[in-house]
Coordinates of C-alpha atoms and ligand atoms in Angstrom, one line a residue:
M1 CA -32.5 -6.8 39.3
T2 CA -29.2 -7.7 37.9
E3 CA -28.8 -10.6 35.7
I4 CA -25.6 -12.5 35.9
S5 CA -24.5 -13.8 32.5
N6 CA -22.2 -16.8 33.0
I7 CA -22.5 -18.7 29.8
P8 CA -19.4 -20.3 28.3
H9 CA -17.5 -18.2 25.8
K10 CA -15.6 -19.8 23.0
I11 CA -12.9 -18.0 21.0
I12 CA -12.9 -19.6 17.5
G13 CA -10.7 -19.2 14.4
V14 CA -12.8 -19.6 11.2
A15 CA -11.8 -20.4 7.6
V16 CA -13.3 -19.2 4.2
I17 CA -11.2 -21.5 2.1
W18 CA -11.2 -20.6 -1.5
N19 CA -10.1 -22.7 -4.5
D20 CA -9.1 -21.7 -8.1
E21 CA -12.8 -22.1 -9.2
K22 CA -13.7 -19.5 -6.8
Q23 CA -15.6 -22.0 -4.6
I24 CA -15.8 -22.1 -0.7
L25 CA -15.4 -25.2 1.4
I26 CA -18.2 -25.7 3.9
D27 CA -18.7 -28.7 6.3
R28 CA -21.9 -30.1 8.0
R29 CA -21.8 -30.5 11.6
L30 CA -22.1 -33.9 13.3
P31 CA -25.7 -35.2 13.9
T32 CA -25.2 -34.8 17.8
G33 CA -24.1 -31.8 19.9
T34 CA -24.6 -28.1 19.6
M35 CA -26.0 -27.0 16.4
A36 CA -26.2 -30.4 15.0
N37 CA -26.4 -31.0 11.3
L38 CA -26.0 -27.3 10.5
W39 CA -23.4 -26.3 7.8
E40 CA -20.5 -24.0 8.9
F41 CA -17.1 -22.7 7.7
P42 CA -14.5 -25.1 9.1
G43 CA -12.7 -23.9 12.2
G44 CA -12.3 -24.5 16.1
K45 CA -11.1 -23.2 19.4
I46 CA -7.9 -21.3 19.9
E47 CA -5.3 -22.9 22.1
P48 CA -3.1 -21.0 24.6
G49 CA -0.1 -19.3 23.0
E50 CA -1.4 -19.6 19.6
T51 CA -2.3 -16.7 17.0
I52 CA -5.7 -16.9 15.3
E53 CA -3.9 -17.6 12.1
E54 CA -2.0 -20.6 13.6
C55 CA -5.3 -21.8 15.1
I56 CA -7.1 -21.8 11.7
E57 CA -4.2 -23.5 9.9
R58 CA -4.0 -26.3 12.7
E59 CA -7.7 -26.8 12.9
I60 CA -8.1 -27.2 9.0
L61 CA -5.4 -29.8 9.1
E62 CA -6.9 -31.6 11.9
E63 CA -10.6 -31.5 10.8
L64 CA -10.2 -31.8 7.1
G65 CA -6.7 -33.1 6.4
I66 CA -5.7 -30.2 4.0
K67 CA -3.2 -27.5 3.7
I68 CA -4.2 -23.9 3.4
A69 CA -2.6 -20.5 3.4
V70 CA -4.4 -18.1 5.8
R71 CA -4.8 -14.8 4.3
E72 CA -6.6 -11.5 5.2
H73 CA -9.1 -10.9 8.0
L74 CA -12.8 -10.8 6.8
I75 CA -14.8 -10.2 9.9
T76 CA -15.1 -10.9 13.6
I77 CA -18.5 -11.7 15.0
D78 CA -19.4 -11.7 18.6
H79 CA -22.6 -13.7 18.9
T80 CA -24.5 -14.7 22.0
Y81 CA -26.7 -18.0 21.7
P82 CA -29.0 -18.9 24.5
H83 CA -26.4 -21.0 26.2
L84 CA -23.1 -20.2 24.5
R85 CA -21.2 -17.0 23.4
V86 CA -18.8 -17.3 20.5
T87 CA -16.3 -14.9 19.0
L88 CA -15.6 -15.9 15.4
T89 CA -12.6 -14.5 13.8
V90 CA -12.9 -15.2 10.2
H91 CA -10.2 -15.1 7.6
H92 CA -10.0 -15.6 3.9
C93 CA -7.7 -18.7 3.1
Y94 CA -6.5 -20.4 0.1
Y95 CA -6.6 -24.0 -0.7
L96 CA -3.1 -25.6 -1.1
E97 CA -3.1 -29.3 -1.0
G98 CA -4.7 -32.6 0.1
I99 CA -8.2 -34.0 -0.4
P100 CA -10.7 -32.6 2.0
Q101 CA -12.0 -35.3 4.4
A102 CA -14.9 -35.4 6.8
I103 CA -12.7 -36.3 9.9
E104 CA -14.6 -34.4 12.6
C105 CA -17.7 -33.4 10.6
A106 CA -20.5 -35.2 8.8
E107 CA -19.7 -34.1 5.2
V108 CA -17.7 -31.5 3.3
R109 CA -18.5 -29.7 0.2
W110 CA -17.2 -27.1 -2.3
V111 CA -19.8 -24.5 -3.0
S112 CA -20.2 -21.2 -4.8
L113 CA -21.0 -18.0 -2.9
D114 CA -24.4 -18.1 -4.7
D115 CA -25.0 -21.7 -3.4
L116 CA -24.7 -20.7 0.3
D117 CA -28.4 -19.8 0.3
N118 CA -29.3 -23.5 0.0
F119 CA -27.6 -24.6 3.2
D120 CA -28.7 -24.0 6.7
F121 CA -26.0 -22.2 9.1
P122 CA -26.0 -21.2 12.5
E123 CA -27.6 -17.7 13.3
A124 CA -24.0 -16.1 13.6
N125 CA -23.2 -16.9 10.2
G126 CA -25.7 -14.5 8.7
E127 CA -23.2 -11.6 9.2
I128 CA -20.2 -13.8 7.8
I129 CA -22.1 -14.4 4.4
A130 CA -23.2 -10.9 4.3
A131 CA -19.5 -9.9 4.6
L132 CA -18.7 -12.4 1.9
R133 CA -21.1 -11.0 -0.5
K134 CA -20.0 -7.4 0.1
Y135 CA -16.4 -8.6 -0.4
Q136 CA -17.3 -10.3 -3.8
N137 CA -19.0 -7.1 -5.0
N138 CA -15.8 -5.3 -4.5
N139 CA -13.6 -7.8 -6.0
Ligands
LIG201 N1 -16.3 -23.6 13.0 C1 -17.5 -22.8 13.2 N2 -18.1 -22.7 14.3 C2 -19.3 -21.9 14.2 C3 -19.6 -21.3 13.0 N3 -20.8 -20.6 13.4 C4 -21.0 -20.7 14.7 O1 -22.0 -20.2 15.4 N4 -20.1 -21.7 15.2 C5 -20.0 -22.0 16.6 C6 -20.5 -23.6 16.7 C7 -19.6 -23.9 17.9 O2 -20.4 -23.7 19.1 C8 -18.4 -23.1 18.0 C9 -17.2 -23.6 17.3 O3 -16.6 -24.3 18.3 P1 -16.0 -25.8 18.2 O4 -16.1 -26.1 16.6 O5 -14.7 -25.8 18.8 O6 -16.8 -26.6 19.1 P2 -17.9 -27.6 18.7 O7 -19.3 -27.2 19.3 O8 -17.8 -28.1 17.4 O9 -17.6 -28.8 19.7 P3 -16.4 -29.1 20.9 O10 -15.1 -29.1 20.1 O11 -16.6 -27.8 21.8 O12 -16.7 -30.4 21.4 O13 -18.7 -21.9 17.2 C10 -18.9 -21.5 11.9 O14 -19.2 -20.9 10.8 N5 -17.8 -22.3 11.9
LIG202 MG1 -15.5 -27.7 15.5

């Protein structure tokens, strides 16, 4: 028997935004919709004609109201949830200016890498956090 997989596929640019205190900016998703209330690294869907770097810079300005510099690629995760497939292309980013605001999310917070264990993230994020730890141990 053949199973037809026809679930939506989202291509997402994701930012790991660092500040001078070596903290990372995370946001909590809204209490409604997919993966409600979970914490995530800010980001969103790529638009036609955009590079992933441009997508990340735009999404962060739209969602948090801050300027960042998009830096090196960390990891790309392809993950399939029960009703959604996501490709998360994650870049290290550097905080430049503005006060982070919860424009399209419930809450934003600066946290250390060690603090990440205290927040609930979507399943796909396990691999991102593992890659961050590995990166930290090599830097
Ligand atoms: N931004 C972000 N999205 C993540 C992470 N981990 C993870 O599984 N995702 C998923 C959740 C969403 O389904 C998708 C991001 O898509 P999105 O931000 O454009 O869409 P959304 O679900 O927030 O809502 P919408 O704009 O489609 O209405 O990727 C993460 O760390 N950051
Ligand atoms: Mg979003």
